[in-house]
Amino acid sequence: MSDKIVLVTGATGRIGRVVVSDLLQRGYHVRAVTSKSPPSEGVQRLEWRQADLARNDDLLPLVDGCDAVIHLAAEIGKKSRMRALNEDATERLAKAAQDARVGAFCYTSSVSVYGSGRSIEISEASPVLSIDEDNASEYWALDYVREYGRTKLAGERAISRVADQMRCIIFRPAVVVDLDQIIGIRDWSLVKRMLASHRHAHHIYVWDVSDALIWSVEQALAGRGTPGDVEIFNLAEDDRPQPRHIDFMRKAFRASGDPHYRVVSAPSAVDWLHDFLRFRTLPLRNPLWRMRFSSRRLRDAGYRLKFGMAQAEELALSRLADQAKAGAQTKAVPQNNTV
């Protein structure tokens, strides 16, 4: 059992819940931070702290005594809070961790920092968004999504400014999904299912994200890399077979018989036109679904995905088949009608 203490921010979020569980299963002590009311149940080796990182100026008490930090907390919806949490709080947390002599600081950024790439193939060396101004031509997206990408990139730069003796790792994950998100494509509107069906999903399984984050922390605590260095990795599985939404929907229909998974796939040209009418701009760049995010640098560093989307989809298909079977059995049970 490890005596290491890992601070996890955003501990009640989609990734955070898995990271906390993963760390506990591996024997770590976890100091979990959330801006919401923390769970009341007691779990051995788990300490909850409630804090709004965007408003709390003194973050040293959060990191004091910790060996590593996995910083997941982010604002993804409220544009007015993005700069305060995604950049300013990230810098203050990294500075506090540096002052507390934390050995490893791991930050989850996003592939949104690349915006709409000029090239289809995207590596960590590819051009990124402008930080200081919102240039709509750089990113074919809604304004709050552009702001998210810019502020996550600003958080990366803040860590680079702070890093001195602390080993820092930045991950840029693609679209992080759990089983509910994989299955949940059936809940999209019919138009969205038709338009998006041809798209490359860019999905990365949340348990793989957790495994990669913990792997990087363990590598840093073991002495990998130079103190003060900041390593940046894409985290994606864009080279897997059958990565499109329609590929999963076809398998899901066979497994469940749910008609929501049976759609007519719209041509990509229709998708282009829809986005042009939506954003009223035609940048000489690629929308997200055309881009491909390379994880070669992470593989070269020695990491391999623990699960992979093939296994995640099999779990999702198994759940769908079980749901379909349970539904059929419920319909087959005779009803007792009384007058």
Short mmCIF file of the C-alpha atoms (twelve columns), coordinates in Angstrom:
data_MODEL
# 
_entry.id   MODEL 
# 
loop_
_atom_site.group_PDB 
_atom_site.id 
_atom_site.type_symbol 
_atom_site.label_atom_id 
_atom_site.label_alt_id 
_atom_site.label_comp_id 
_atom_site.label_asym_id 
_atom_site.label_seq_id 
_atom_site.Cartn_x 
_atom_site.Cartn_y 
_atom_site.Cartn_z 
_atom_site.pdbx_PDB_model_num 
ATOM 1   C CA . MET A 1   0.000   0.000   0.000   1 
ATOM 2   C CA . SER A 2   1.372   3.421   -0.975  1 
ATOM 3   C CA . ASP A 3   1.894   6.163   1.586   1 
ATOM 4   C CA . LYS A 4   1.741   8.809   -1.162  1 
ATOM 5   C CA . ILE A 5   -0.921  11.503  -0.974  1 
ATOM 6   C CA . VAL A 6   -2.403  12.750  -4.252  1 
ATOM 7   C CA . LEU A 7   -4.529  15.884  -4.467  1 
ATOM 8   C CA . VAL A 8   -7.292  15.632  -7.068  1 
ATOM 9   C CA . THR A 9   -9.226  18.764  -8.040  1 
ATOM 10  C CA . GLY A 10  -12.553 18.470  -9.839  1 
ATOM 11  C CA . ALA A 11  -12.992 15.228  -7.928  1 
ATOM 12  C CA . THR A 12  -16.746 14.935  -8.544  1 
ATOM 13  C CA . GLY A 13  -16.524 15.469  -12.293 1 
ATOM 14  C CA . ARG A 14  -16.655 12.816  -15.019 1 
ATOM 15  C CA . ILE A 15  -12.905 12.230  -14.975 1 
ATOM 16  C CA . GLY A 16  -12.407 13.096  -11.318 1 
ATOM 17  C CA . ARG A 17  -14.734 10.409  -9.968  1 
ATOM 18  C CA . VAL A 18  -12.826 7.763   -11.896 1 
ATOM 19  C CA . VAL A 19  -9.388  9.115   -10.945 1 
ATOM 20  C CA . VAL A 20  -10.289 9.129   -7.240  1 
ATOM 21  C CA . SER A 21  -11.603 5.562   -7.458  1 
ATOM 22  C CA . ASP A 22  -8.573  4.447   -9.484  1 
ATOM 23  C CA . LEU A 23  -6.092  5.946   -7.011  1 
ATOM 24  C CA . LEU A 24  -7.852  4.358   -4.044  1 
ATOM 25  C CA . GLN A 25  -7.854  0.966   -5.754  1 
ATOM 26  C CA . ARG A 26  -4.087  1.299   -6.200  1 
ATOM 27  C CA . GLY A 27  -3.575  2.064   -2.512  1 
ATOM 28  C CA . TYR A 28  -2.965  5.821   -2.616  1 
ATOM 29  C CA . HIS A 29  -4.237  8.338   -0.112  1 
ATOM 30  C CA . VAL A 30  -6.430  10.881  -1.878  1 
ATOM 31  C CA . ARG A 31  -7.254  14.462  -0.957  1 
ATOM 32  C CA . ALA A 32  -10.282 15.154  -3.149  1 
ATOM 33  C CA . VAL A 33  -11.326 18.745  -3.872  1 
ATOM 34  C CA . THR A 34  -14.754 19.792  -5.092  1 
ATOM 35  C CA . SER A 35  -16.629 23.096  -5.272  1 
ATOM 36  C CA . LYS A 36  -19.834 21.204  -4.490  1 
ATOM 37  C CA . SER A 37  -20.927 19.623  -1.227  1 
ATOM 38  C CA . PRO A 38  -18.656 16.578  -0.836  1 
ATOM 39  C CA . PRO A 39  -20.109 13.107  -0.320  1 
ATOM 40  C CA . SER A 40  -20.852 12.346  3.313   1 
ATOM 41  C CA . GLU A 41  -19.891 8.674   3.329   1 
ATOM 42  C CA . GLY A 42  -16.543 7.845   4.896   1 
ATOM 43  C CA . VAL A 43  -13.991 6.003   2.759   1 
ATOM 44  C CA . GLN A 44  -10.638 4.866   4.064   1 
ATOM 45  C CA . ARG A 45  -7.676  6.881   2.718   1 
ATOM 46  C CA . LEU A 46  -10.023 9.492   1.206   1 
ATOM 47  C CA . GLU A 47  -10.187 13.057  2.539   1 
ATOM 48  C CA . TRP A 48  -12.670 15.533  1.037   1 
ATOM 49  C CA . ARG A 49  -12.039 19.280  0.847   1 
ATOM 50  C CA . GLN A 50  -14.626 21.772  -0.406  1 
ATOM 51  C CA . ALA A 51  -13.138 24.809  -2.155  1 
ATOM 52  C CA . ASP A 52  -13.904 27.156  -5.033  1 
ATOM 53  C CA . LEU A 53  -10.478 27.450  -6.620  1 
ATOM 54  C CA . ALA A 54  -11.536 30.510  -8.617  1 
ATOM 55  C CA . ARG A 55  -12.293 32.459  -5.409  1 
ATOM 56  C CA . ASN A 56  -9.850  30.967  -2.912  1 
ATOM 57  C CA . ASP A 57  -6.614  32.965  -2.951  1 
ATOM 58  C CA . ASP A 58  -4.715  30.788  -0.462  1 
ATOM 59  C CA . LEU A 59  -4.371  27.309  -1.957  1 
ATOM 60  C CA . LEU A 60  -1.344  26.247  0.076   1 
ATOM 61  C CA . PRO A 61  -3.476  24.427  2.713   1 
ATOM 62  C CA . LEU A 62  -4.927  22.258  -0.064  1 
ATOM 63  C CA . VAL A 63  -1.583  21.028  -1.338  1 
ATOM 64  C CA . ASP A 64  0.383   21.013  1.911   1 
ATOM 65  C CA . GLY A 65  1.654   17.499  2.620   1 
ATOM 66  C CA . CYS A 66  0.770   16.137  -0.836  1 
ATOM 67  C CA . ASP A 67  3.216   14.260  -3.035  1 
ATOM 68  C CA . ALA A 68  1.408   14.948  -6.294  1 
ATOM 69  C CA . VAL A 69  -1.425  16.997  -7.782  1 
ATOM 70  C CA . ILE A 70  -3.815  15.928  -10.528 1 
ATOM 71  C CA . HIS A 71  -5.573  19.134  -11.555 1 
ATOM 72  C CA . LEU A 72  -8.870  18.397  -13.313 1 
ATOM 73  C CA . ALA A 73  -11.097 21.270  -12.174 1 
ATOM 74  C CA . ALA A 74  -12.216 23.486  -15.052 1 
ATOM 75  C CA . GLU A 75  -15.047 25.706  -16.159 1 
ATOM 76  C CA . ILE A 76  -16.506 24.413  -19.419 1 
ATOM 77  C CA . GLY A 77  -19.846 26.201  -19.701 1 
ATOM 78  C CA . LYS A 78  -19.829 29.648  -18.079 1 
ATOM 79  C CA . LYS A 79  -17.679 31.895  -20.208 1 
ATOM 80  C CA . SER A 80  -17.438 34.552  -17.484 1 
ATOM 81  C CA . ARG A 81  -15.723 32.107  -15.083 1 
ATOM 82  C CA . MET A 82  -13.314 30.464  -17.507 1 
ATOM 83  C CA . ARG A 83  -10.405 32.863  -17.150 1 
ATOM 84  C CA . ALA A 84  -10.619 32.869  -13.343 1 
ATOM 85  C CA . LEU A 85  -10.681 29.073  -12.992 1 
ATOM 86  C CA . ASN A 86  -8.927  27.713  -16.061 1 
ATOM 87  C CA . GLU A 87  -6.004  30.134  -15.995 1 
ATOM 88  C CA . ASP A 88  -5.735  32.169  -12.780 1 
ATOM 89  C CA . ALA A 89  -6.608  29.347  -10.361 1 
ATOM 90  C CA . THR A 90  -4.354  26.946  -12.277 1 
ATOM 91  C CA . GLU A 91  -1.421  29.314  -11.856 1 
ATOM 92  C CA . ARG A 92  -2.096  29.823  -8.139  1 
ATOM 93  C CA . LEU A 93  -2.488  26.090  -7.567  1 
ATOM 94  C CA . ALA A 94  0.751   25.332  -9.414  1 
ATOM 95  C CA . LYS A 95  2.535   28.062  -7.434  1 
ATOM 96  C CA . ALA A 96  1.184   26.634  -4.161  1 
ATOM 97  C CA . ALA A 97  2.272   23.138  -5.181  1 
ATOM 98  C CA . GLN A 98  5.722   24.465  -6.068  1 
ATOM 99  C CA . ASP A 99  6.010   26.193  -2.681  1 
ATOM 100 C CA . ALA A 100 4.826   23.015  -0.895  1 
ATOM 101 C CA . ARG A 101 7.530   21.004  -2.696  1 
ATOM 102 C CA . VAL A 102 5.026   18.749  -4.435  1 
ATOM 103 C CA . GLY A 103 6.905   16.283  -6.630  1 
ATOM 104 C CA . ALA A 104 4.547   16.033  -9.606  1 
ATOM 105 C CA . PHE A 105 1.866   18.292  -11.047 1 
ATOM 106 C CA . CYS A 106 -0.422  16.831  -13.722 1 
ATOM 107 C CA . TYR A 107 -2.843  19.103  -15.589 1 
ATOM 108 C CA . THR A 108 -5.628  18.104  -17.962 1 
ATOM 109 C CA . SER A 109 -5.906  20.556  -20.812 1 
ATOM 110 C CA . SER A 110 -7.822  19.759  -24.027 1 
ATOM 111 C CA . VAL A 111 -7.380  19.235  -27.761 1 
ATOM 112 C CA . SER A 112 -9.538  22.353  -28.101 1 
ATOM 113 C CA . VAL A 113 -6.321  24.382  -27.692 1 
ATOM 114 C CA . TYR A 114 -5.586  23.578  -31.361 1 
ATOM 115 C CA . GLY A 115 -8.835  25.146  -32.572 1 
ATOM 116 C CA . SER A 116 -9.581  24.264  -36.178 1 
ATOM 117 C CA . GLY A 117 -6.240  23.046  -37.429 1 
ATOM 118 C CA . ARG A 118 -4.681  24.100  -40.711 1 
ATOM 119 C CA . SER A 119 -3.536  20.499  -41.055 1 
ATOM 120 C CA . ILE A 120 -5.533  17.340  -40.539 1 
ATOM 121 C CA . GLU A 121 -2.778  15.596  -38.574 1 
ATOM 122 C CA . ILE A 122 -2.273  17.285  -35.206 1 
ATOM 123 C CA . SER A 123 0.749   16.750  -32.952 1 
ATOM 124 C CA . GLU A 124 1.875   18.576  -29.837 1 
ATOM 125 C CA . ALA A 125 3.969   20.842  -32.098 1 
ATOM 126 C CA . SER A 126 0.958   21.979  -34.162 1 
ATOM 127 C CA . PRO A 127 -0.152  25.646  -34.010 1 
ATOM 128 C CA . VAL A 128 -2.513  26.570  -31.189 1 
ATOM 129 C CA . LEU A 129 -5.090  29.286  -30.577 1 
ATOM 130 C CA . SER A 130 -4.325  32.921  -29.873 1 
ATOM 131 C CA . ILE A 131 -4.569  33.472  -26.133 1 
ATOM 132 C CA . ASP A 132 -5.056  37.244  -25.957 1 
ATOM 133 C CA . GLU A 133 -7.791  37.693  -28.549 1 
ATOM 134 C CA . ASP A 134 -10.836 35.748  -29.701 1 
ATOM 135 C CA . ASN A 135 -10.293 35.118  -33.402 1 
ATOM 136 C CA . ALA A 136 -13.328 33.297  -34.803 1 
ATOM 137 C CA . SER A 137 -11.394 32.257  -37.919 1 
ATOM 138 C CA . GLU A 138 -9.100  30.089  -35.755 1 
ATOM 139 C CA . TYR A 139 -11.812 27.822  -34.402 1 
ATOM 140 C CA . TRP A 140 -15.032 26.719  -36.077 1 
ATOM 141 C CA . ALA A 141 -17.019 26.671  -32.829 1 
ATOM 142 C CA . LEU A 142 -19.368 28.629  -30.591 1 
ATOM 143 C CA . ASP A 143 -17.802 31.544  -28.731 1 
ATOM 144 C CA . TYR A 144 -17.816 29.856  -25.317 1 
ATOM 145 C CA . VAL A 145 -16.047 26.805  -26.806 1 
ATOM 146 C CA . ARG A 146 -13.365 29.070  -28.274 1 
ATOM 147 C CA . GLU A 147 -12.999 30.734  -24.879 1 
ATOM 148 C CA . TYR A 148 -12.635 27.321  -23.242 1 
ATOM 149 C CA . GLY A 149 -9.824  26.375  -25.611 1 
ATOM 150 C CA . ARG A 150 -8.039  29.699  -25.127 1 
ATOM 151 C CA . THR A 151 -8.256  29.598  -21.321 1 
ATOM 152 C CA . LYS A 152 -7.113  25.975  -21.119 1 
ATOM 153 C CA . LEU A 153 -4.103  26.973  -23.220 1 
ATOM 154 C CA . ALA A 154 -3.566  29.939  -20.884 1 
ATOM 155 C CA . GLY A 155 -3.553  27.446  -17.998 1 
ATOM 156 C CA . GLU A 156 -0.800  25.498  -19.750 1 
ATOM 157 C CA . ARG A 157 1.278   28.656  -20.163 1 
ATOM 158 C CA . ALA A 158 0.704   29.550  -16.514 1 
ATOM 159 C CA . ILE A 159 2.147   26.215  -15.407 1 
ATOM 160 C CA . SER A 160 5.191   26.790  -17.615 1 
ATOM 161 C CA . ARG A 161 5.743   30.161  -15.948 1 
ATOM 162 C CA . VAL A 162 5.612   28.624  -12.471 1 
ATOM 163 C CA . ALA A 163 7.514   25.366  -13.019 1 
ATOM 164 C CA . ASP A 164 10.910  25.373  -11.336 1 
ATOM 165 C CA . GLN A 165 11.764  22.219  -9.357  1 
ATOM 166 C CA . MET A 166 8.419   20.494  -9.795  1 
ATOM 167 C CA . ARG A 167 7.949   17.971  -12.594 1 
ATOM 168 C CA . CYS A 168 4.884   19.011  -14.621 1 
ATOM 169 C CA . ILE A 169 2.867   16.985  -17.118 1 
ATOM 170 C CA . ILE A 170 0.132   18.402  -19.332 1 
ATOM 171 C CA . PHE A 171 -2.343  16.156  -21.133 1 
ATOM 172 C CA . ARG A 172 -4.505  17.256  -24.031 1 
ATOM 173 C CA . PRO A 173 -7.235  14.597  -24.108 1 
ATOM 174 C CA . ALA A 174 -9.721  14.203  -26.932 1 
ATOM 175 C CA . VAL A 175 -13.432 13.618  -26.202 1 
ATOM 176 C CA . VAL A 176 -13.528 11.805  -22.855 1 
ATOM 177 C CA . VAL A 177 -16.434 9.356   -22.550 1 
ATOM 178 C CA . ASP A 178 -17.766 6.813   -20.095 1 
ATOM 179 C CA . LEU A 179 -20.276 4.105   -20.972 1 
ATOM 180 C CA . ASP A 180 -23.237 6.447   -20.542 1 
ATOM 181 C CA . GLN A 181 -21.814 8.895   -23.097 1 
ATOM 182 C CA . ILE A 182 -21.082 6.090   -25.568 1 
ATOM 183 C CA . ILE A 183 -24.631 4.762   -25.301 1 
ATOM 184 C CA . GLY A 184 -26.127 8.247   -25.101 1 
ATOM 185 C CA . ILE A 185 -25.753 8.996   -28.808 1 
ATOM 186 C CA . ARG A 186 -29.252 7.540   -29.130 1 
ATOM 187 C CA . ASP A 187 -30.569 10.538  -27.190 1 
ATOM 188 C CA . TRP A 188 -29.302 13.042  -29.744 1 
ATOM 189 C CA . SER A 189 -31.855 14.642  -32.018 1 
ATOM 190 C CA . LEU A 190 -32.460 12.859  -35.322 1 
ATOM 191 C CA . VAL A 191 -30.846 15.726  -37.247 1 
ATOM 192 C CA . LYS A 192 -27.727 15.592  -35.089 1 
ATOM 193 C CA . ARG A 193 -27.485 11.811  -35.422 1 
ATOM 194 C CA . MET A 194 -27.744 12.067  -39.202 1 
ATOM 195 C CA . LEU A 195 -25.268 14.960  -39.551 1 
ATOM 196 C CA . ALA A 196 -22.722 13.584  -37.094 1 
ATOM 197 C CA . SER A 197 -22.940 9.936   -38.101 1 
ATOM 198 C CA . HIS A 198 -20.029 10.168  -40.567 1 
ATOM 199 C CA . ARG A 199 -17.808 12.038  -38.110 1 
ATOM 200 C CA . HIS A 200 -14.704 10.670  -36.453 1 
ATOM 201 C CA . ALA A 201 -15.784 10.405  -32.803 1 
ATOM 202 C CA . HIS A 202 -12.398 11.259  -31.213 1 
ATOM 203 C CA . HIS A 203 -13.490 9.228   -28.184 1 
ATOM 204 C CA . ILE A 204 -11.070 8.294   -25.419 1 
ATOM 205 C CA . TYR A 205 -12.293 6.072   -22.576 1 
ATOM 206 C CA . VAL A 206 -12.361 7.791   -19.186 1 
ATOM 207 C CA . TRP A 207 -10.604 4.863   -17.476 1 
ATOM 208 C CA . ASP A 208 -7.756  5.175   -19.978 1 
ATOM 209 C CA . VAL A 209 -7.513  8.874   -19.185 1 
ATOM 210 C CA . SER A 210 -7.301  8.069   -15.476 1 
ATOM 211 C CA . ASP A 211 -4.665  5.398   -16.090 1 
ATOM 212 C CA . ALA A 212 -2.556  7.773   -18.186 1 
ATOM 213 C CA . LEU A 213 -2.729  10.549  -15.580 1 
ATOM 214 C CA . ILE A 214 -1.691  8.211   -12.762 1 
ATOM 215 C CA . TRP A 215 1.043   6.654   -14.912 1 
ATOM 216 C CA . SER A 216 2.527   10.095  -15.580 1 
ATOM 217 C CA . VAL A 217 2.459   10.987  -11.876 1 
ATOM 218 C CA . GLU A 218 4.153   7.718   -10.966 1 
ATOM 219 C CA . GLN A 219 6.811   8.299   -13.614 1 
ATOM 220 C CA . ALA A 220 7.478   11.804  -12.309 1 
ATOM 221 C CA . LEU A 221 7.641   10.694  -8.669  1 
ATOM 222 C CA . ALA A 222 10.066  7.956   -9.716  1 
ATOM 223 C CA . GLY A 223 12.400  10.626  -11.105 1 
ATOM 224 C CA . ARG A 224 11.561  10.569  -14.821 1 
ATOM 225 C CA . GLY A 225 12.333  13.840  -16.529 1 
ATOM 226 C CA . THR A 226 14.142  16.942  -15.350 1 
ATOM 227 C CA . PRO A 227 12.800  18.978  -12.420 1 
ATOM 228 C CA . GLY A 228 11.176  22.117  -13.787 1 
ATOM 229 C CA . ASP A 229 10.405  20.567  -17.167 1 
ATOM 230 C CA . VAL A 230 6.866   20.661  -18.553 1 
ATOM 231 C CA . GLU A 231 5.949   17.708  -20.759 1 
ATOM 232 C CA . ILE A 232 2.905   17.939  -23.051 1 
ATOM 233 C CA . PHE A 233 1.075   14.919  -24.472 1 
ATOM 234 C CA . ASN A 234 -1.954  14.441  -26.677 1 
ATOM 235 C CA . LEU A 235 -4.200  11.710  -25.310 1 
ATOM 236 C CA . ALA A 236 -6.325  10.192  -28.050 1 
ATOM 237 C CA . GLU A 237 -7.072  6.972   -29.896 1 
ATOM 238 C CA . ASP A 238 -7.677  8.389   -33.349 1 
ATOM 239 C CA . ASP A 239 -5.877  5.568   -35.132 1 
ATOM 240 C CA . ARG A 240 -8.308  2.849   -34.014 1 
ATOM 241 C CA . PRO A 241 -10.458 0.912   -36.521 1 
ATOM 242 C CA . GLN A 242 -14.086 2.007   -37.021 1 
ATOM 243 C CA . PRO A 243 -13.868 5.332   -35.177 1 
ATOM 244 C CA . ARG A 244 -17.007 6.959   -36.636 1 
ATOM 245 C CA . HIS A 245 -20.290 7.487   -34.822 1 
ATOM 246 C CA . ILE A 246 -22.095 5.450   -37.495 1 
ATOM 247 C CA . ASP A 247 -19.795 2.481   -36.832 1 
ATOM 248 C CA . PHE A 248 -20.940 2.281   -33.226 1 
ATOM 249 C CA . MET A 249 -24.583 2.992   -34.069 1 
ATOM 250 C CA . ARG A 250 -24.691 0.044   -36.452 1 
ATOM 251 C CA . LYS A 251 -23.269 -2.284  -33.798 1 
ATOM 252 C CA . ALA A 252 -25.588 -0.805  -31.181 1 
ATOM 253 C CA . PHE A 253 -28.640 -1.416  -33.373 1 
ATOM 254 C CA . ARG A 254 -27.644 -5.055  -33.848 1 
ATOM 255 C CA . ALA A 255 -27.140 -5.464  -30.098 1 
ATOM 256 C CA . SER A 256 -30.299 -3.719  -28.939 1 
ATOM 257 C CA . GLY A 257 -32.724 -3.337  -31.843 1 
ATOM 258 C CA . ASP A 258 -33.218 0.263   -30.682 1 
ATOM 259 C CA . PRO A 259 -34.420 2.237   -33.753 1 
ATOM 260 C CA . HIS A 260 -32.664 5.385   -32.471 1 
ATOM 261 C CA . TYR A 261 -29.396 3.805   -33.611 1 
ATOM 262 C CA . ARG A 262 -30.676 3.228   -37.150 1 
ATOM 263 C CA . VAL A 263 -30.176 6.415   -39.146 1 
ATOM 264 C CA . VAL A 264 -29.442 7.498   -42.679 1 
ATOM 265 C CA . SER A 265 -25.954 8.999   -42.693 1 
ATOM 266 C CA . ALA A 266 -25.793 12.473  -44.212 1 
ATOM 267 C CA . PRO A 267 -22.877 13.154  -46.613 1 
ATOM 268 C CA . SER A 268 -19.989 15.145  -45.173 1 
ATOM 269 C CA . ALA A 269 -20.769 17.997  -47.608 1 
ATOM 270 C CA . VAL A 270 -24.119 18.492  -45.872 1 
ATOM 271 C CA . ASP A 271 -22.311 18.655  -42.519 1 
ATOM 272 C CA . TRP A 272 -19.945 21.305  -43.919 1 
ATOM 273 C CA . LEU A 273 -22.885 23.366  -45.181 1 
ATOM 274 C CA . HIS A 274 -24.700 23.063  -41.853 1 
ATOM 275 C CA . ASP A 275 -21.664 24.383  -39.966 1 
ATOM 276 C CA . PHE A 276 -21.180 27.211  -42.465 1 
ATOM 277 C CA . LEU A 277 -24.779 28.339  -41.994 1 
ATOM 278 C CA . ARG A 278 -24.438 27.955  -38.226 1 
ATOM 279 C CA . PHE A 279 -21.211 29.917  -37.744 1 
ATOM 280 C CA . ARG A 280 -21.463 32.230  -40.777 1 
ATOM 281 C CA . THR A 281 -17.801 31.749  -41.493 1 
ATOM 282 C CA . LEU A 282 -15.730 29.568  -43.786 1 
ATOM 283 C CA . PRO A 283 -12.208 29.433  -42.348 1 
ATOM 284 C CA . LEU A 284 -9.512  27.785  -44.416 1 
ATOM 285 C CA . ARG A 285 -9.129  25.256  -41.632 1 
ATOM 286 C CA . ASN A 286 -10.452 21.841  -40.616 1 
ATOM 287 C CA . PRO A 287 -13.421 21.242  -38.335 1 
ATOM 288 C CA . LEU A 288 -12.844 18.943  -35.384 1 
ATOM 289 C CA . TRP A 289 -14.256 15.866  -37.113 1 
ATOM 290 C CA . ARG A 290 -11.666 16.059  -39.907 1 
ATOM 291 C CA . MET A 291 -8.682  16.432  -37.594 1 
ATOM 292 C CA . ARG A 292 -6.643  13.499  -36.260 1 
ATOM 293 C CA . PHE A 293 -4.814  13.828  -32.957 1 
ATOM 294 C CA . SER A 294 -1.587  11.887  -32.710 1 
ATOM 295 C CA . SER A 295 -0.586  10.127  -29.479 1 
ATOM 296 C CA . ARG A 296 2.783   9.067   -30.872 1 
ATOM 297 C CA . ARG A 297 4.715   11.186  -28.393 1 
ATOM 298 C CA . LEU A 298 2.961   9.507   -25.463 1 
ATOM 299 C CA . ARG A 299 3.625   6.054   -26.915 1 
ATOM 300 C CA . ASP A 300 7.269   6.971   -27.443 1 
ATOM 301 C CA . ALA A 301 7.419   7.883   -23.762 1 
ATOM 302 C CA . GLY A 302 6.403   4.310   -22.971 1 
ATOM 303 C CA . TYR A 303 2.669   4.534   -22.281 1 
ATOM 304 C CA . ARG A 304 0.070   2.179   -23.751 1 
ATOM 305 C CA . LEU A 305 -3.685  2.435   -23.231 1 
ATOM 306 C CA . LYS A 306 -4.883  0.023   -20.579 1 
ATOM 307 C CA . PHE A 307 -8.384  -0.542  -21.979 1 
ATOM 308 C CA . GLY A 308 -8.975  1.097   -25.367 1 
ATOM 309 C CA . MET A 309 -12.216 2.125   -27.026 1 
ATOM 310 C CA . ALA A 310 -12.779 -1.352  -28.482 1 
ATOM 311 C CA . GLN A 311 -13.152 -2.739  -24.966 1 
ATOM 312 C CA . ALA A 312 -15.212 0.263   -23.834 1 
ATOM 313 C CA . GLU A 313 -17.613 -0.187  -26.739 1 
ATOM 314 C CA . GLU A 314 -17.937 -3.894  -26.019 1 
ATOM 315 C CA . LEU A 315 -18.948 -3.038  -22.457 1 
ATOM 316 C CA . ALA A 316 -21.462 -0.517  -23.786 1 
ATOM 317 C CA . LEU A 317 -22.886 -3.033  -26.275 1 
ATOM 318 C CA . SER A 318 -23.177 -5.642  -23.541 1 
ATOM 319 C CA . ARG A 319 -25.123 -3.181  -21.410 1 
ATOM 320 C CA . LEU A 320 -27.421 -2.401  -24.346 1 
ATOM 321 C CA . ALA A 321 -28.033 -6.100  -24.985 1 
ATOM 322 C CA . ASP A 322 -28.864 -6.639  -21.300 1 
ATOM 323 C CA . GLN A 323 -31.262 -3.685  -21.357 1 
ATOM 324 C CA . ALA A 324 -32.973 -5.027  -24.478 1 
ATOM 325 C CA . LYS A 325 -33.278 -8.473  -22.909 1 
ATOM 326 C CA . ALA A 326 -34.707 -7.048  -19.689 1 
ATOM 327 C CA . GLY A 327 -37.200 -4.986  -21.675 1 
ATOM 328 C CA . ALA A 328 -38.327 -8.017  -23.657 1 
ATOM 329 C CA . GLN A 329 -38.804 -10.040 -20.477 1 
ATOM 330 C CA . THR A 330 -40.866 -7.255  -18.926 1 
ATOM 331 C CA . LYS A 331 -43.179 -7.183  -21.939 1 
ATOM 332 C CA . ALA A 332 -43.522 -10.960 -21.830 1 
ATOM 333 C CA . VAL A 333 -44.765 -11.000 -18.215 1 
ATOM 334 C CA . PRO A 334 -48.579 -11.419 -18.288 1 
ATOM 335 C CA . GLN A 335 -50.498 -8.598  -16.678 1 
ATOM 336 C CA . ASN A 336 -53.223 -9.319  -14.119 1 
ATOM 337 C CA . ASN A 337 -56.209 -7.235  -15.077 1 
ATOM 338 C CA . THR A 338 -58.858 -6.818  -12.431 1 
ATOM 339 C CA . VAL A 339 -62.263 -5.261  -12.851 1 
# 
